[in-house]
Coordinates of C-alpha atoms in Angstrom, one line a residue:
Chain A
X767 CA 21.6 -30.1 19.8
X768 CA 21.0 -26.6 20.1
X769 CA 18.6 -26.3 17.2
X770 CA 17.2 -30.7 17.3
X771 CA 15.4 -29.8 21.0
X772 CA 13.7 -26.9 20.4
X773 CA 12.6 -28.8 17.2
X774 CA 11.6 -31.6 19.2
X775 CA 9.9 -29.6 21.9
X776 CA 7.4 -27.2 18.7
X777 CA 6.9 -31.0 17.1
X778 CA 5.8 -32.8 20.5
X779 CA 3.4 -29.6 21.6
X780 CA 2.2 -28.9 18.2
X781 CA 0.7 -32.7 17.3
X782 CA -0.3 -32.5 21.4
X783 CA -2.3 -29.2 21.3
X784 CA -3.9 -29.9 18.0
X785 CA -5.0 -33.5 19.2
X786 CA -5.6 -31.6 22.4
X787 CA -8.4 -29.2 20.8
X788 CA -11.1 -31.9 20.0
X789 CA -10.6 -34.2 23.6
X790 CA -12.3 -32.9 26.1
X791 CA -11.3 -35.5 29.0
X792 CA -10.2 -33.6 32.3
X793 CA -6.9 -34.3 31.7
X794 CA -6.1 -32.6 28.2
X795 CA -8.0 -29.5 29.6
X796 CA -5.8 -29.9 32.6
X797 CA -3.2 -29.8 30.4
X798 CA -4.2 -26.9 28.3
X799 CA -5.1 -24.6 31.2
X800 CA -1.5 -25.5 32.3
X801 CA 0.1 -24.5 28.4
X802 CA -1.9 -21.2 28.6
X803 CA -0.5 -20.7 31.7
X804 CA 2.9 -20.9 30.4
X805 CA 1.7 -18.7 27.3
X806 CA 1.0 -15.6 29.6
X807 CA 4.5 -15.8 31.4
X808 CA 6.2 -16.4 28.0
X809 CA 4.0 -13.2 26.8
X810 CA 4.9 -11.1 29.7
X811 CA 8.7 -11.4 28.9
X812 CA 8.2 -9.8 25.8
X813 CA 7.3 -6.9 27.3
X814 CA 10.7 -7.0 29.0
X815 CA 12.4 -7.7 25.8
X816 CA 10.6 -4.3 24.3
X817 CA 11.6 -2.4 27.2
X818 CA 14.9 -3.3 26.9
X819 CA 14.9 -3.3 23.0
X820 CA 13.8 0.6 23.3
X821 CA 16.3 1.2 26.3
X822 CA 19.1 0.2 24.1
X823 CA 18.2 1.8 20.9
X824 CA 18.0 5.4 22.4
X825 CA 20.7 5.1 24.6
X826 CA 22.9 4.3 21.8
X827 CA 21.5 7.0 19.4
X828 CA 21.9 9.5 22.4
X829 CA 25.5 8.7 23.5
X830 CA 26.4 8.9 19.7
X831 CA 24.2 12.1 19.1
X832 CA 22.5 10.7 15.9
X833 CA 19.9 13.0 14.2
X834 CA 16.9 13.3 16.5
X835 CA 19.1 12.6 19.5
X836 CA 17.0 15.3 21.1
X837 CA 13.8 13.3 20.3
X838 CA 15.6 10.0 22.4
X839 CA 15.7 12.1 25.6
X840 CA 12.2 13.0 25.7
X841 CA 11.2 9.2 24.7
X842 CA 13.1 8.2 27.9
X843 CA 12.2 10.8 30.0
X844 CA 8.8 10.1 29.3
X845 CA 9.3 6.2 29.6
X846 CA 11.2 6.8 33.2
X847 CA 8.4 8.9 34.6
X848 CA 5.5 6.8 32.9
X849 CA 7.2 4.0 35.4
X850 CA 7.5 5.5 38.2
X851 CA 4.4 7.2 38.4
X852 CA 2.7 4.1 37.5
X853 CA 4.7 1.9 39.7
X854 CA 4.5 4.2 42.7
X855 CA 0.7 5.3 42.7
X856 CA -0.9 2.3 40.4
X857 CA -3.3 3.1 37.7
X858 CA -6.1 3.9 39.3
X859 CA -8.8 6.7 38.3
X860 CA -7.4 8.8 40.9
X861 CA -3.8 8.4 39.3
X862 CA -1.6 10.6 38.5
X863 CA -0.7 8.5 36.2
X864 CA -4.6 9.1 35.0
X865 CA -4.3 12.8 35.5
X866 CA -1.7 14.3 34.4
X867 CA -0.3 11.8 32.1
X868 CA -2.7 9.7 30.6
X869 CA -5.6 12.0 30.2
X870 CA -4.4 15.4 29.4
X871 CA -1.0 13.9 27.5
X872 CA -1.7 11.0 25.9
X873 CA -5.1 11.6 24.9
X874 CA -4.7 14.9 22.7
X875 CA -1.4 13.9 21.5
X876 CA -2.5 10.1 20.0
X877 CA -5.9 11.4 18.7
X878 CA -3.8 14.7 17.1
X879 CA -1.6 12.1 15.0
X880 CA -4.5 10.4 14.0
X881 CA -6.4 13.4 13.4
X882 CA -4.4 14.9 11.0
X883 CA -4.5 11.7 8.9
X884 CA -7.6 13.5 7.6
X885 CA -5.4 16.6 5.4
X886 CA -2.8 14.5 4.6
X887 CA -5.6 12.2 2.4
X888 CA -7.6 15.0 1.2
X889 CA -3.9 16.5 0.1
X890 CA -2.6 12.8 -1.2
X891 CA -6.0 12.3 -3.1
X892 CA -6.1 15.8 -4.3
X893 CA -2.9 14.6 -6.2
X894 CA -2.7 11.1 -6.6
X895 CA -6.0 9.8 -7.4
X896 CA -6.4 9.9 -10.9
X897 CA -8.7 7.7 -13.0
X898 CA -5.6 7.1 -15.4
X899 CA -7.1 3.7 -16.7
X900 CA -10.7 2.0 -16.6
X901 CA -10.0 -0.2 -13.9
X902 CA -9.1 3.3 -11.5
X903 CA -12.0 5.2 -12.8
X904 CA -14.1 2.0 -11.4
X905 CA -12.4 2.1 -8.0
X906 CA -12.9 5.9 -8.1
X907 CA -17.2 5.8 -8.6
X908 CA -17.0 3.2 -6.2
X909 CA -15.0 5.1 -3.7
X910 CA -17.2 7.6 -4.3
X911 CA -20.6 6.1 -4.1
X912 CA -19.5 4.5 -0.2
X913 CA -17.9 7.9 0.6
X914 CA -21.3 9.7 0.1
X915 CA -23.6 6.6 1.2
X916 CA -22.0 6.4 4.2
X917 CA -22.6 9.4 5.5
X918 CA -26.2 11.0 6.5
X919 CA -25.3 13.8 3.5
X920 CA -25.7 10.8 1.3
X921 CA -28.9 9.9 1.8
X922 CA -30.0 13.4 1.7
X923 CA -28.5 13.6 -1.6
X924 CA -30.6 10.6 -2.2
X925 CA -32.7 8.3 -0.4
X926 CA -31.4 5.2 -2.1
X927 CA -27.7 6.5 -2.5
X928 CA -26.7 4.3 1.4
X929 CA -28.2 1.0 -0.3
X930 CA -26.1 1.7 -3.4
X931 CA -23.0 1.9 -1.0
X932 CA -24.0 -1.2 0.8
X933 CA -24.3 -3.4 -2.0
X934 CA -20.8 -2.2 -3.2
X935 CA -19.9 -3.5 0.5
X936 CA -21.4 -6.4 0.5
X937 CA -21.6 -8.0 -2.7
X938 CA -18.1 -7.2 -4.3
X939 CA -16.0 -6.1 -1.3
X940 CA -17.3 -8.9 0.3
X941 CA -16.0 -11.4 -2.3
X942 CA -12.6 -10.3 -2.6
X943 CA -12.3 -9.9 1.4
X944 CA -13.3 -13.5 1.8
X945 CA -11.0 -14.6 -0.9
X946 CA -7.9 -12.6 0.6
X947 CA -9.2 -14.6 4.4
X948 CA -9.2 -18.5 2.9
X949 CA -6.1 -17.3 1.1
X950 CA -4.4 -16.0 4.5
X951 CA -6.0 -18.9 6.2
X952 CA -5.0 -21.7 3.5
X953 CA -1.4 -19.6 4.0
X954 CA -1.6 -19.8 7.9
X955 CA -2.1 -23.6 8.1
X956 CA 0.5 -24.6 5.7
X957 CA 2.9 -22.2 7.7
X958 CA 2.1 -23.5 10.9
X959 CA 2.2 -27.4 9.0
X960 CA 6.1 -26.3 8.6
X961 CA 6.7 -25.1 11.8
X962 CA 5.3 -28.3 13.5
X963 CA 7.3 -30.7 11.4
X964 CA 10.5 -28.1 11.5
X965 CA 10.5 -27.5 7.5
X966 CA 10.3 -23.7 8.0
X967 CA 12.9 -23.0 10.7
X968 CA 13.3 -19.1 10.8
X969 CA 12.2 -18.8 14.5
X970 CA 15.4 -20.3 15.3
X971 CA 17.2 -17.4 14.3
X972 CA 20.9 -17.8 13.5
X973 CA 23.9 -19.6 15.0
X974 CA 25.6 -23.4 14.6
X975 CA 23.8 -26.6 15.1
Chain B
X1019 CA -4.1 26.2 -19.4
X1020 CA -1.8 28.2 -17.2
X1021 CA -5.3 27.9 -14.1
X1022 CA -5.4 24.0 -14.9
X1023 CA -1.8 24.1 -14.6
X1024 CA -1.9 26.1 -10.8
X1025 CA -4.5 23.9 -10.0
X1026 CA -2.1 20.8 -10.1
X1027 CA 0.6 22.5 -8.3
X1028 CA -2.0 23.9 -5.6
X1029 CA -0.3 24.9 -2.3
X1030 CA -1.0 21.8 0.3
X1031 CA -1.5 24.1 2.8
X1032 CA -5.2 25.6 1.4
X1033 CA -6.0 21.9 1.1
X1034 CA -5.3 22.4 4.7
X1035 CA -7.2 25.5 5.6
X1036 CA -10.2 24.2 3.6
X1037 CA -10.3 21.3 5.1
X1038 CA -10.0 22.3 8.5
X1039 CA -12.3 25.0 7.9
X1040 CA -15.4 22.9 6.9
X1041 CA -14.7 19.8 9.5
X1042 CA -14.7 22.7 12.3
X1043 CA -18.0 24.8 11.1
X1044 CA -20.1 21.8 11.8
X1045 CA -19.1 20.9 15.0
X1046 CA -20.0 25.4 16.2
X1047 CA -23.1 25.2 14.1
X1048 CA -24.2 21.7 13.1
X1049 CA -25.9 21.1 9.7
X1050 CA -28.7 18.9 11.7
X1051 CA -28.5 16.3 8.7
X1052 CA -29.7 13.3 11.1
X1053 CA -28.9 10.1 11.2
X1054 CA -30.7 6.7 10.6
X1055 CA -30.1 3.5 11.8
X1056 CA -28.5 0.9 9.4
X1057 CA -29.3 -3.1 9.7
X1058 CA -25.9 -4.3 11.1
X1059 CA -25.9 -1.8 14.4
X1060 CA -29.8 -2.6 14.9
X1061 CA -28.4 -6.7 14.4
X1062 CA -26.6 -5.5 17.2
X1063 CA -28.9 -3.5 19.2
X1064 CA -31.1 -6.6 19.3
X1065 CA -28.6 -8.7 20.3
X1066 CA -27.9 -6.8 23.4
X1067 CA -31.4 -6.0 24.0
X1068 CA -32.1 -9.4 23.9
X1069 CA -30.2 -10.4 27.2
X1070 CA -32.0 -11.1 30.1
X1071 CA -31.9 -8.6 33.0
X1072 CA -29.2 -9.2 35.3
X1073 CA -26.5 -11.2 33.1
X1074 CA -23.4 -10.0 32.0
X1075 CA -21.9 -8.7 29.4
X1076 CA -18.4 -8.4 28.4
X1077 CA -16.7 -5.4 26.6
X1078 CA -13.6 -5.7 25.3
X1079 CA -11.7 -2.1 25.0
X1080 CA -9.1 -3.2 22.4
X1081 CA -8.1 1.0 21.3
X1082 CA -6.2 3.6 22.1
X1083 CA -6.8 7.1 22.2
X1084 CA -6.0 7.3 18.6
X1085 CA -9.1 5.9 17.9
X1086 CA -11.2 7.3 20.6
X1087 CA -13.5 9.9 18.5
X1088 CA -14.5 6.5 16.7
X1089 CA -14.7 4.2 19.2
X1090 CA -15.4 5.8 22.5
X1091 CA -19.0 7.1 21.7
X1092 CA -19.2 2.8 20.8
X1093 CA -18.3 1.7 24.2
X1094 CA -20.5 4.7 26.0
X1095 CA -23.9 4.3 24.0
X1096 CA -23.4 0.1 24.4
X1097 CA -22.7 0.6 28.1
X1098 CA -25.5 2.8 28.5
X1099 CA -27.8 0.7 26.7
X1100 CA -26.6 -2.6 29.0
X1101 CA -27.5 -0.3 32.4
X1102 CA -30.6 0.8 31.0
X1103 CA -31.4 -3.1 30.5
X1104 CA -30.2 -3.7 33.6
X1105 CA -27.2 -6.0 32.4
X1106 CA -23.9 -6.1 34.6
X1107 CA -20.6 -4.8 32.6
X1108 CA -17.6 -6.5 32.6
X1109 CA -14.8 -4.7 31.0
X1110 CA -11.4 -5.6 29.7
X1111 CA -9.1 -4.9 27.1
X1112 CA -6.3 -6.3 25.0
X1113 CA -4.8 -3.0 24.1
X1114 CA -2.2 -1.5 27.4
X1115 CA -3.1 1.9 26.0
X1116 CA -7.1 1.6 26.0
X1117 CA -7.2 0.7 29.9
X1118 CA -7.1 4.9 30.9
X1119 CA -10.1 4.4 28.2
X1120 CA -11.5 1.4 30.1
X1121 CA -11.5 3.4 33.1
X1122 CA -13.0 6.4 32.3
X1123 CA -16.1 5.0 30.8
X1124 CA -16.3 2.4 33.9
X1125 CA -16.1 5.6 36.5
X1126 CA -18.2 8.0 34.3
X1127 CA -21.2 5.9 32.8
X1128 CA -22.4 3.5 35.7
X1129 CA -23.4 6.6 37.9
X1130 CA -25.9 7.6 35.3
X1131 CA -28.0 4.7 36.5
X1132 CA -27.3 4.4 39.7
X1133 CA -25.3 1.6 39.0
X1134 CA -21.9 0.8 41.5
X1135 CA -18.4 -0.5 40.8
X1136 CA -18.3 -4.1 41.6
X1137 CA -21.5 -5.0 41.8
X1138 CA -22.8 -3.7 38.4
X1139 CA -19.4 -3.1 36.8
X1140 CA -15.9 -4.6 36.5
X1141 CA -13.3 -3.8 34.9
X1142 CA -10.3 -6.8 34.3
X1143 CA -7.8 -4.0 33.1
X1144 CA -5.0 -5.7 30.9
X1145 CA -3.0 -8.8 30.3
X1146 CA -0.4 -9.3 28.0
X1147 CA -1.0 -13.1 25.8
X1148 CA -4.0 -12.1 23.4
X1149 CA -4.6 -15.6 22.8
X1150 CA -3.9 -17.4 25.8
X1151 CA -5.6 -14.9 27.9
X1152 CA -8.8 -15.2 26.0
X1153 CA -8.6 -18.8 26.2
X1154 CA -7.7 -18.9 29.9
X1155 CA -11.0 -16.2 30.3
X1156 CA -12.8 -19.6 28.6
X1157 CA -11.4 -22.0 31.3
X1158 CA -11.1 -20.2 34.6
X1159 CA -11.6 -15.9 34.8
X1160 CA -10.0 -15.7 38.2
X1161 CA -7.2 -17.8 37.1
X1162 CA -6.2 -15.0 34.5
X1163 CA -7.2 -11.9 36.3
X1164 CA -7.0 -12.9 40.1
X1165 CA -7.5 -8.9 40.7
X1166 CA -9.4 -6.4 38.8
X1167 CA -7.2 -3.4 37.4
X1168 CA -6.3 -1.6 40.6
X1169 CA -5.8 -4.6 42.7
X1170 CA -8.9 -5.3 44.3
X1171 CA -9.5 -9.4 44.0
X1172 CA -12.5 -10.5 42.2
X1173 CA -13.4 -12.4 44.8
X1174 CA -14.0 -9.5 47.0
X1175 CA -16.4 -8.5 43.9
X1176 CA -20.1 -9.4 44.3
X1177 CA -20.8 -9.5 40.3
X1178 CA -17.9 -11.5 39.9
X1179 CA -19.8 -14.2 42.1
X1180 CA -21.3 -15.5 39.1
X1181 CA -19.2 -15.1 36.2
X1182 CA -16.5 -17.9 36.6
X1183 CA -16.0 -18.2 32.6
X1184 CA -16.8 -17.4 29.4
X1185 CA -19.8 -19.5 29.1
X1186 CA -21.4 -17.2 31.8
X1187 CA -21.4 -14.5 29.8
X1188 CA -24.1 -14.5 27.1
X1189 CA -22.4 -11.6 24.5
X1190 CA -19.3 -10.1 24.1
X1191 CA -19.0 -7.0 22.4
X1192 CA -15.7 -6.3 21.2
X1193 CA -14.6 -2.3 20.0
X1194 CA -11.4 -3.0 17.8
X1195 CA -9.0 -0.4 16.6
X1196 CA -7.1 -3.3 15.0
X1197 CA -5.1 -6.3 15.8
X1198 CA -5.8 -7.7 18.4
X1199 CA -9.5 -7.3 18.6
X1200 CA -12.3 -9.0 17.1
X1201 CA -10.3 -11.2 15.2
X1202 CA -9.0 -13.0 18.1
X1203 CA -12.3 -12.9 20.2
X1204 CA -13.8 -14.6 17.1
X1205 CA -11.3 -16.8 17.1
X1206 CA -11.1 -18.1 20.5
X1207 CA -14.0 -16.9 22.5
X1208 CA -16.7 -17.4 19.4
X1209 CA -15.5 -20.5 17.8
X1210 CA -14.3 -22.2 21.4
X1211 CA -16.6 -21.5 23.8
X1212 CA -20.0 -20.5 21.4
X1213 CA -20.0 -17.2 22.2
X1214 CA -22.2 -14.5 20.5
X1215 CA -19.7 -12.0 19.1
X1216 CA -20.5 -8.6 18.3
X1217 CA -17.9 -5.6 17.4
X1218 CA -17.4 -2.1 16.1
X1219 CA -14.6 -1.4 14.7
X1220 CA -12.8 2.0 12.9
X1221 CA -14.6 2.8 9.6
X1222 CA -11.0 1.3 7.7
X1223 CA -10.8 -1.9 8.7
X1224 CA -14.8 -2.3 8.8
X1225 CA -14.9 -4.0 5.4
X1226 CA -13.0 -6.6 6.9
X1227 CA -15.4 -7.7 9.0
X1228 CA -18.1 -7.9 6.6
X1229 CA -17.2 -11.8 5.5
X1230 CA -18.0 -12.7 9.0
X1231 CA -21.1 -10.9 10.1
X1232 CA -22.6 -12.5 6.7
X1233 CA -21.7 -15.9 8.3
X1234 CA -23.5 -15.3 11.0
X1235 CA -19.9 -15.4 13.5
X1236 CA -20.4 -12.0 14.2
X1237 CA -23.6 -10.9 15.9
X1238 CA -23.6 -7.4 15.0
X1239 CA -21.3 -4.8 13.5
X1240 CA -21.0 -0.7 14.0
X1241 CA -18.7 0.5 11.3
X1242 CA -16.8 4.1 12.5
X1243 CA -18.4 6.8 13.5
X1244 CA -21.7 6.5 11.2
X1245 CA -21.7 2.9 13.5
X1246 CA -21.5 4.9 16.9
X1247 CA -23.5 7.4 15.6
X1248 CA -26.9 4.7 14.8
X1249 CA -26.2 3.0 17.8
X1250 CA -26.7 5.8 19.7
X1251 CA -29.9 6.9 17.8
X1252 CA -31.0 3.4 18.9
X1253 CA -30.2 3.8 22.3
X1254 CA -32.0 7.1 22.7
X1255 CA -35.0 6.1 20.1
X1256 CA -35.7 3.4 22.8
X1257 CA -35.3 6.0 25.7
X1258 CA -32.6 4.0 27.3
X1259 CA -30.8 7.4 27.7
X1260 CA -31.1 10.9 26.8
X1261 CA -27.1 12.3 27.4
X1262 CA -25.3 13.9 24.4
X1263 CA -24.8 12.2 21.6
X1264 CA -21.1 12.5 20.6
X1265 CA -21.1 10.5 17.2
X1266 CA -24.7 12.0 16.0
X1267 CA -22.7 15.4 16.4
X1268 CA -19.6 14.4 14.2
X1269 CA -21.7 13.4 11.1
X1270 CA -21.8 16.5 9.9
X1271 CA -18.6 17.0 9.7
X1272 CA -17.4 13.5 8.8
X1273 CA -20.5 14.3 5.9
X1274 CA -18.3 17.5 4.7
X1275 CA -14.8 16.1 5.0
X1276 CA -16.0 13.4 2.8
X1277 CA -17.7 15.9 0.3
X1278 CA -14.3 18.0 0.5
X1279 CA -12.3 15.0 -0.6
X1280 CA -14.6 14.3 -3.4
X1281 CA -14.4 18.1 -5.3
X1282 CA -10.5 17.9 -4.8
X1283 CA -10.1 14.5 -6.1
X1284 CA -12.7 15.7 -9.2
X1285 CA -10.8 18.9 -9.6
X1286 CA -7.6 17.2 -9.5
X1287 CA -9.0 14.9 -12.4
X1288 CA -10.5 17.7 -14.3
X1289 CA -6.6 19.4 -14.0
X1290 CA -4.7 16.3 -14.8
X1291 CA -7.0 15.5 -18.1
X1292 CA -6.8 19.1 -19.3
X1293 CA -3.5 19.2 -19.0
X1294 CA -2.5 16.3 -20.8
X1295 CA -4.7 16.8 -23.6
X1296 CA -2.9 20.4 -23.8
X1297 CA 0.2 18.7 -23.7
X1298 CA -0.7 15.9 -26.2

């Protein structure tokens, strides 16, 4: 019972909403405003769920002082205020939420992580990017070519070097890109094809019948 | 053999210093290498140039701060280029962490122009349900965001008079940092509802785009901060505006840190092959 309804339920909505798609009679998009309705409530309850999910976690790796225990108390002392702040003066420009957390925190501190992205390639490449075989020194000339063409120093180099680099882009990158999508779409349908007709049942998770 | 050999066991920290040293020089004294525009920001550049004076269109801020020095000179140099055109802005975002982003631009661009918040600009703020809110945005606006992002009701809006759905809105321009972004607008909003897409995206995930924008789905594409950086050459080409120029000023560093990468990973190879030939 436990696992034949909800079955029962992804197989009924599934056939509905694909039939659904090509009818546009006021009813069926009656019915699909109504589904996307539910879609958004369902969606906001995962927000709870991560809330509680990273409530949990810390807590428990705080009250058993784990390694980086320390690191838990700032993650929920910044959670905690984040709320408050936010609940009790909205986000609004005006904000301290805005001013004092958002801008001069979060700002800095996200683009810093991604900053530094930058030495830990030129130090990963430095050491790891070696054209060992033929097929690596062909992905290093290429990497090279849309490195150069794609910045202004490139073209100064010379005038034709960005075409170069744009070919490269859209010739071969292009054909294995789109060969990766209709393989990931081809993938997608025949997952969702399982799901619908309850041959792939993972999403049920665990438990008795 | 012994230099070859220091060279491969270099300290990561000059890798460091070196780097740091030639992104920063740039940005005190800039190289002045210039920039030209490339065919998929002027596909886009057209596209929004294209849309009649008083229509709206719809930016999607689907980043975060992490992605800002990218993305942010995007959304500025678009939204300037809508006001100059006189288009209305309607912002929203997929990403909880972009709306202080969101924000920003909708408080600090509009004035530029003259323009006012709710009658030339709007922004949605956020809304959990990628799919289903884009979808709902196709059916009914108001019936996903019943108030803009710090509670005001779009009713009470005078731009929002006229924009009920999706099919009032000629373009949407969508600045991804990842997923959800693009993908999903092309998905939903483009294949649904007919609606031009354009985007700009990071300069990784770019070349994923590429299949699309050859397909004709997407309208337009700016690729990192060489994207931002031609768009807002366009912009001020076409004197639509004449404020700094963010992205135009990075390129010279970007230009270095690329050139920096390039003589390690050669000297690195130069090392490694020595070396082994020594050792063989």
């Amino acid at each position: 019972m436990k696992r034949n309804v909800p079955l029962a339920i992804c197989l009924g909505f599934g056939i509905v909403m694909m039939v659904q798609f090509f009818v546009p009679h006021p009813i069926s998009v009656g019915f699909y405003d109504l589904t996307t309705k539910w879609v958004r409530i369902v969606s906001a309850f995962a927000l709870v769920l991560g809330v509680g999910s990273f409530l949990m976690y810390h807590t428990e790796k705080l009250r058993r002082r784990r390694t980086g225990w320390l690191y838990s108390i700032v993650a929920l002392v910044a959670a905690a205020v984040s709320t408050v702040v936010g609940l009790a003066w909205g986000v609004k420009q005006t904000s301290p939420l805005q001013n004092y957390i958002f801008t001069p925190l979060l700002v800095p501190l996200n683009a810093s992580m991604f900053a530094i992205l930058a030495f830990y390639m030129a130090s990963a490449a430095y050491r790891a990017f070696r054209a060992r075989t033929k097929e690596s020194a062909l992905l290093l000339i290429a990497a090279f070519i849309v490195m150069l063409g794609m910045v202004p120093l490139g073209a100064a180099i010379w005038h034709r070097l960005p075409d170069l680099a744009e070919w490269i882009l859209s010739v071969p990158n292009m054909a294995a890109k789109r060969a990766i999508t209709f393989g990931v779409a081809l993938g997608g349908i025949a997952t969702a094809l399982k799901v619908i007709l309850g041959i792939e049942r993972g999403w049920l998770g665990g438990g008795k019948q | 053999m012994k230099f070859f050999q220091y060279l491969l066991k270099i300290d990561r920290r000059i890798i460091y210093i070196v780097m740091g040293l030639l992104v920063t020089l740039p940005l005190v004294k800039p190289l002045g290498l210039g920039v030209t525009s490339g065919p998929r920001a002027a596909r886009l550049f057209q596209a929004v140039d294209s849309i009649p004076a008083g229509k709206t269109l719809l930016i999607s801020v689907d980043f975060d701060p992490a992605s800002m020095p990218e993305l942010y000179p995007m959304l500025t140099a678009v939204m300037r280029h809508a006001f100059a055109k006189n288009l209305k802005v309607l912002l929203c975002g997929l990403w909880p962490t972009g709306m202080g982003l969101a924000i920003k631009a909708a408080t600090d661009i509009p004035p530029e122009y003259g323009k006012k918040y709710g009658e030339d600009v709007v922004y949605l703020g956020y809304k959990p349900g990628v799919d289903a809110v884009i979808l709902g945005m196709g059916e009914n606006i108001k019936n996903v965001y019943p108030y803009d992002y710090s509670g005001r009701s779009l009713d009470s809006l005078p731009m929002m008079r006229d924009v009920q759905r999706l099919r009032d809105i000629p373009m949407i321009v969508a600045l991804s940092a990842g997923t959800p972004g693009y993908s999903d607008w092309l998905a939903y909003a483009q294949s649904r509802y007919g609606m031009k897409v354009g985007t700009g995206l990071t300069a990784v995930s770019a070349a994923d785009a590429y299949p699309f924008l050859q397909s004709g789905q997407l309208t337009g594409l700016l690729a990192g901060m060489k994207g931002a950086a031609e768009y807002e050459v366009l912009v001020q080409k076409s004197n639509y505006s004449k404020a700094y120029m963010p992205a135009v000023a990075a390129m010279d560093s970007q230009s270095l840190a690329h050139v920096v990468i390039m003589i390690l990973v050669i000297i690195g190879n130069i090392a490694y092959f020595v070396t082994r030939k020594r050792r063989s």
